[in-house]
Amino acid sequence: MKPVDQKEESVYQRVVLKNASPYHYLKVHLVLENETTRLTAVELKQFIITGLKTLHGEVGAALNVDVLKYDDDSLTALLRVSSRGLVKLWSSLTLLGSYQNQACAFRVLQVSRPTLFFNGPVQYSQNYHWGVTEVHPEQETNTCLP
Amino acid sequence: GSSSVGRYLLCEINVSDKSQLLLLDDRAVATAVKAAVARTHGDYGLALCTIRFSVKYLNTHTGIVLLRFPKRCYKLLWSALPFITSITTRGHNIPCFLNCLHVGGTIRTCQKFLIRYNTQQLHRMLPKCKNEEEKQQIREAILDCSLEDGTKEAFEEESESEEDEEE
């Protein structure tokens, strides 16, 4: 691979996301056996915490999970968790199989973390490595928060 | 293979009434450890504990216990030990706490540490002796401390399994 000349202007923007955000966001949908059952946001959070406690104990239950948005009609929620707790949370949701004696399943629709896009082309640097996102400079740039 | 490598945690069980230590057995200690892991780390932690966790050695006179954990998850399981507040055995509930003295890769390194530790403890007991006879007993015990002697017996049956435990 040819080494990159610092004076070369790059076609793409490269942005390093190394530890940029301490949070991950999950969009989830709770599917229940009885489709008419409804939960409040508080009941949902309580349910998630019991799942964390079962699979990951007191340490799991102490994890900060926030329900940022919740549609109690469609049972769809936007959860926020620290990036270190993502695996614990997601695995707990996967194994939550029943709510008040009825079968249920959490469908994880989307997982993301916030990204920042800079305007205009930037120099490509060999220091950039993991967590890199490429954005074509012609695209409309935006500060993206899901 | 590397998956069978372990970490040996040498711990001390602290009780307020030393005579209660004599009631303990390795099954009671194992149960207490597993219960603490289940509380602290849930089903995931407990599952890690089911595979290749064991109590390798227990001395009910000194309260020294040697726990074996798999290498890849020993820190997680170690973190649950401070949450042990009591051990239940033969109908008795013995309040206690565990103090980790040493972490080793093999039983032998823990054995060597224990010899040094016991020797230090004996030295500490010397100034507290009430008469010359006690002092003499302790001096003899200190001289007895070596791998070639008494403490080796407890570990002998385990030394065969050491080959596959070494990294």
Coordinates of C-alpha atoms in Angstrom, one line a residue:
Chain A
M1 CA 0.0 0.0 0.0
K2 CA 1.4 3.3 -1.1
P3 CA 2.1 5.6 1.9
V4 CA -0.2 8.6 2.0
D5 CA 1.5 12.0 1.2
Q6 CA 0.5 14.6 3.8
K7 CA 0.1 17.2 1.1
E8 CA -2.4 15.2 -0.9
E9 CA -6.0 16.4 -0.6
S10 CA -8.3 13.5 0.3
V11 CA -11.6 12.7 -1.4
Y12 CA -13.2 11.6 1.8
Q13 CA -13.5 12.9 5.3
R14 CA -12.4 10.6 8.0
V15 CA -13.5 11.1 11.5
V16 CA -12.1 9.2 14.5
L17 CA -14.7 8.0 17.0
K18 CA -12.2 6.6 19.5
N19 CA -14.1 6.7 22.8
A20 CA -16.0 9.7 21.5
S21 CA -19.3 8.8 23.1
P22 CA -19.8 7.0 26.4
Y23 CA -23.3 5.9 25.4
H24 CA -25.0 3.5 23.0
Y25 CA -28.6 3.8 22.0
L26 CA -31.0 0.9 21.3
K27 CA -34.3 1.1 19.6
V28 CA -36.3 -1.8 20.9
H29 CA -39.8 -3.2 20.4
L30 CA -41.4 -5.4 23.0
V31 CA -43.5 -8.2 21.4
L32 CA -46.0 -9.8 23.8
E33 CA -48.1 -13.0 23.4
N34 CA -51.2 -11.0 24.3
E35 CA -51.1 -8.1 21.8
T36 CA -53.5 -6.0 23.8
T37 CA -51.2 -5.8 26.9
R38 CA -49.8 -2.4 27.7
L39 CA -46.9 -1.2 29.9
T40 CA -46.1 2.2 31.2
A41 CA -42.6 3.5 30.8
V42 CA -41.9 2.8 34.5
E43 CA -43.1 -0.8 34.2
L44 CA -40.9 -1.2 31.1
K45 CA -37.8 0.0 32.9
Q46 CA -38.6 -2.2 35.9
F47 CA -38.9 -5.1 33.5
I48 CA -35.6 -4.4 31.9
I49 CA -33.8 -4.1 35.2
T50 CA -35.2 -7.5 36.4
G51 CA -33.8 -9.0 33.2
L52 CA -30.4 -7.4 33.9
K53 CA -30.5 -8.7 37.5
T54 CA -31.3 -12.3 36.4
L55 CA -28.6 -12.6 33.9
H56 CA -25.9 -10.3 35.4
G57 CA -26.8 -10.0 39.1
E58 CA -26.5 -6.9 41.3
V59 CA -23.8 -5.5 39.0
G60 CA -26.0 -5.8 36.0
A61 CA -29.0 -4.3 37.8
A62 CA -26.9 -1.3 38.9
L63 CA -26.3 -0.4 35.2
N64 CA -27.7 2.9 34.2
V65 CA -30.3 2.3 31.5
D66 CA -32.5 5.2 30.5
V67 CA -35.7 5.1 28.6
L68 CA -35.4 8.2 26.5
K69 CA -38.5 7.8 24.4
Y70 CA -41.4 5.4 24.7
D71 CA -44.5 4.8 22.6
D72 CA -46.8 3.0 25.0
D73 CA -49.1 2.1 22.2
S74 CA -46.7 0.3 19.9
L75 CA -44.4 -0.7 22.8
T76 CA -41.4 0.8 21.1
A77 CA -38.7 2.5 23.2
L78 CA -35.4 4.2 22.7
L79 CA -32.9 3.1 25.4
R80 CA -29.6 4.6 26.4
V81 CA -26.9 2.7 28.1
S82 CA -23.2 3.3 28.7
S83 CA -21.1 1.7 26.0
R84 CA -19.5 -0.6 28.6
G85 CA -22.9 -1.9 29.5
L86 CA -24.2 -2.5 26.0
V87 CA -23.4 -6.2 25.9
K88 CA -24.9 -6.8 29.4
L89 CA -28.1 -4.9 28.4
W90 CA -28.5 -6.5 25.0
S91 CA -27.9 -10.0 26.3
S92 CA -30.4 -9.4 29.1
L93 CA -33.0 -8.3 26.6
T94 CA -32.4 -11.3 24.5
L95 CA -33.0 -13.7 27.4
L96 CA -36.1 -11.9 28.8
G97 CA -38.7 -14.4 27.7
S98 CA -41.8 -13.8 29.8
Y99 CA -43.6 -10.8 31.2
Q100 CA -46.2 -11.6 33.9
N101 CA -46.7 -15.2 32.8
Q102 CA -47.0 -14.4 29.1
A103 CA -44.3 -15.1 26.5
C104 CA -42.5 -12.1 25.1
A105 CA -39.5 -11.0 23.1
F106 CA -37.5 -7.9 22.7
R107 CA -36.8 -7.0 19.1
V108 CA -33.7 -4.8 18.9
L109 CA -34.5 -2.7 15.8
Q110 CA -31.5 -0.4 15.8
V111 CA -28.3 0.2 17.7
S112 CA -26.2 3.3 17.3
R113 CA -24.1 5.9 19.0
P114 CA -24.0 9.6 18.2
T115 CA -21.5 10.7 15.6
L116 CA -20.2 14.1 14.6
F117 CA -19.6 15.1 11.0
F118 CA -17.3 17.9 10.1
N119 CA -17.8 20.3 7.2
G120 CA -15.4 20.3 4.3
P121 CA -12.5 18.0 3.4
V122 CA -9.8 17.1 5.9
Q123 CA -6.4 15.7 5.5
Y124 CA -6.1 12.0 5.8
S125 CA -3.8 11.1 8.7
Q126 CA -2.1 7.8 9.4
N127 CA -3.0 8.2 13.0
Y128 CA -6.6 7.4 12.4
H129 CA -7.5 3.8 13.0
W130 CA -10.4 2.3 14.7
G131 CA -13.9 3.6 14.9
V132 CA -13.6 5.4 11.6
T133 CA -16.6 6.7 9.7
E134 CA -16.3 8.0 6.2
V135 CA -18.5 10.8 4.8
H136 CA -18.5 12.0 1.3
P137 CA -17.9 15.8 1.4
E138 CA -20.8 16.5 -1.0
Q139 CA -23.3 15.0 1.4
E140 CA -25.2 17.3 3.7
T141 CA -23.4 17.3 6.9
N142 CA -25.4 17.2 10.2
T143 CA -24.7 16.6 13.8
C144 CA -26.5 13.3 14.2
L145 CA -28.2 12.4 17.5
P146 CA -30.6 9.6 17.1
Chain B
G1 CA -4.7 -26.9 26.4
S2 CA -4.8 -23.2 27.2
S3 CA -8.5 -23.4 28.1
S4 CA -7.8 -25.6 31.1
V5 CA -5.4 -23.0 32.6
G6 CA -6.5 -21.7 36.0
R7 CA -5.8 -19.2 38.6
Y8 CA -5.5 -20.2 42.2
L9 CA -6.7 -17.7 44.8
L10 CA -5.3 -18.3 48.3
C11 CA -7.8 -16.8 50.8
E12 CA -8.2 -16.5 54.5
I13 CA -11.6 -17.0 56.1
N14 CA -11.9 -14.5 59.0
V15 CA -14.3 -15.4 61.8
S16 CA -14.8 -13.8 65.2
D17 CA -14.9 -17.2 66.9
K18 CA -12.1 -19.4 65.7
S19 CA -13.7 -22.6 66.9
Q20 CA -16.4 -22.1 64.3
L21 CA -13.8 -22.7 61.5
L22 CA -13.7 -26.4 62.5
L23 CA -17.3 -26.8 61.4
L24 CA -16.4 -25.8 57.8
D25 CA -15.9 -28.2 54.9
D26 CA -15.0 -27.6 51.3
R27 CA -18.5 -28.1 50.0
A28 CA -19.8 -25.4 52.4
V29 CA -17.2 -22.9 51.1
A30 CA -17.9 -23.8 47.5
T31 CA -21.6 -23.2 48.0
A32 CA -21.0 -19.9 49.7
V33 CA -18.7 -18.8 46.8
K34 CA -21.3 -19.8 44.2
A35 CA -24.1 -18.1 46.0
A36 CA -22.1 -14.8 46.2
V37 CA -21.3 -15.1 42.5
A38 CA -24.9 -15.7 41.6
R39 CA -26.0 -12.7 43.6
T40 CA -23.3 -10.4 42.3
H41 CA -23.1 -11.5 38.6
G42 CA -26.3 -13.4 38.0
D43 CA -26.8 -16.4 35.8
Y44 CA -23.9 -15.5 33.7
G45 CA -21.5 -15.5 36.6
L46 CA -22.9 -18.7 38.0
A47 CA -22.5 -20.4 34.7
L48 CA -18.8 -19.4 34.7
C49 CA -18.5 -20.9 38.2
T50 CA -20.0 -24.2 37.2
I51 CA -17.1 -25.0 34.8
R52 CA -13.8 -25.7 36.5
F53 CA -14.3 -23.9 39.8
S54 CA -13.3 -25.9 42.9
V55 CA -12.1 -25.6 46.4
K56 CA -8.7 -27.2 46.2
Y57 CA -7.6 -27.0 49.8
L58 CA -9.2 -26.0 53.1
N59 CA -7.5 -25.8 56.5
T60 CA -10.1 -25.6 59.2
H61 CA -7.5 -24.7 61.9
T62 CA -6.1 -21.6 60.1
G63 CA -9.0 -20.8 57.9
I64 CA -6.8 -20.9 54.8
V65 CA -8.6 -21.9 51.6
L66 CA -7.4 -22.4 48.1
L67 CA -9.9 -21.6 45.3
R68 CA -9.4 -22.6 41.7
F69 CA -11.0 -20.4 39.0
P70 CA -10.6 -20.6 35.2
K71 CA -8.1 -18.1 34.0
R72 CA -10.3 -16.2 31.6
C73 CA -12.9 -15.2 34.1
Y74 CA -11.1 -15.3 37.5
K75 CA -11.2 -11.5 38.0
L76 CA -15.0 -11.5 37.6
L77 CA -15.4 -14.3 40.1
W78 CA -12.8 -12.8 42.5
S79 CA -14.9 -9.6 42.6
A80 CA -17.8 -11.5 44.1
L81 CA -15.8 -12.8 47.1
P82 CA -16.1 -9.6 49.2
F83 CA -19.8 -10.1 49.1
I84 CA -19.6 -13.3 51.2
T85 CA -20.9 -12.4 54.7
S86 CA -21.4 -15.9 56.0
I87 CA -21.0 -19.6 55.3
T88 CA -23.7 -22.1 56.1
T89 CA -22.7 -25.5 57.2
R90 CA -24.4 -28.4 59.1
G91 CA -27.2 -26.1 60.1
H92 CA -24.9 -23.4 61.4
N93 CA -24.6 -20.0 59.9
I94 CA -21.1 -18.7 60.4
P95 CA -20.6 -15.0 59.9
C96 CA -17.3 -14.4 58.2
F97 CA -15.4 -12.5 55.5
L98 CA -12.8 -13.6 52.9
N99 CA -9.5 -12.0 52.6
C100 CA -7.5 -12.8 49.4
L101 CA -3.8 -13.3 50.3
H102 CA -2.3 -14.4 47.0
V103 CA -3.1 -15.2 43.4
G104 CA -1.0 -17.8 41.7
G105 CA -0.9 -19.6 38.4
T106 CA -0.2 -23.0 40.0
I107 CA -0.9 -24.7 43.2
R108 CA 2.9 -24.8 43.9
T109 CA 3.3 -21.0 43.8
C110 CA 0.5 -20.7 46.3
Q111 CA 2.1 -23.3 48.4
K112 CA 5.4 -21.5 48.5
F113 CA 3.6 -18.3 49.4
L114 CA 1.7 -20.0 52.2
I115 CA 5.0 -21.2 53.7
R116 CA 6.4 -17.7 53.7
Y117 CA 3.2 -16.3 55.1
N118 CA 2.9 -18.9 57.9
T119 CA 6.6 -18.2 58.8
Q120 CA 5.8 -14.5 59.1
Q121 CA 2.8 -15.2 61.2
L122 CA 4.9 -17.3 63.6
H123 CA 7.5 -14.6 63.8
R124 CA 4.7 -12.2 64.8
M125 CA 3.6 -14.5 67.5
L126 CA 7.1 -14.7 69.2
P127 CA 6.9 -11.4 71.1
K128 CA 3.4 -12.3 72.4
C129 CA 4.7 -15.5 74.1
K130 CA 4.1 -15.7 77.7
N131 CA 7.0 -18.0 78.6
E132 CA 10.1 -19.5 77.3
E133 CA 8.4 -22.8 76.6
E134 CA 6.0 -21.2 74.2
K135 CA 8.8 -19.3 72.5
Q136 CA 10.7 -22.6 72.0
Q137 CA 7.6 -24.2 70.4
I138 CA 7.3 -21.4 68.0
R139 CA 11.0 -21.4 67.1
E140 CA 10.7 -25.1 66.3
A141 CA 7.6 -24.5 64.2
I142 CA 9.4 -21.8 62.2
L143 CA 12.3 -24.1 61.5
D144 CA 9.9 -26.8 60.4
C145 CA 8.4 -24.5 57.7
S146 CA 9.7 -25.7 54.4
L147 CA 8.3 -27.4 51.3
E148 CA 9.9 -30.7 52.3
D149 CA 7.8 -31.0 55.4
G150 CA 4.3 -31.1 56.9
T151 CA 2.5 -28.7 54.6
K152 CA 3.5 -30.7 51.5
E153 CA 1.2 -33.6 52.5
A154 CA -2.0 -31.6 52.0
F155 CA -1.0 -30.7 48.5
E156 CA 0.6 -34.0 47.4
E157 CA -2.5 -35.5 45.8
E158 CA -3.0 -32.3 43.8
S159 CA 0.6 -32.1 42.4
E160 CA -0.2 -34.6 39.6
S161 CA -2.7 -32.2 38.1
E162 CA -0.3 -29.4 38.1
E163 CA 1.3 -30.3 34.8
D164 CA -1.8 -29.4 32.9
E165 CA -2.4 -26.3 35.0
E166 CA 1.0 -24.7 34.3
E167 CA 1.0 -22.0 31.6

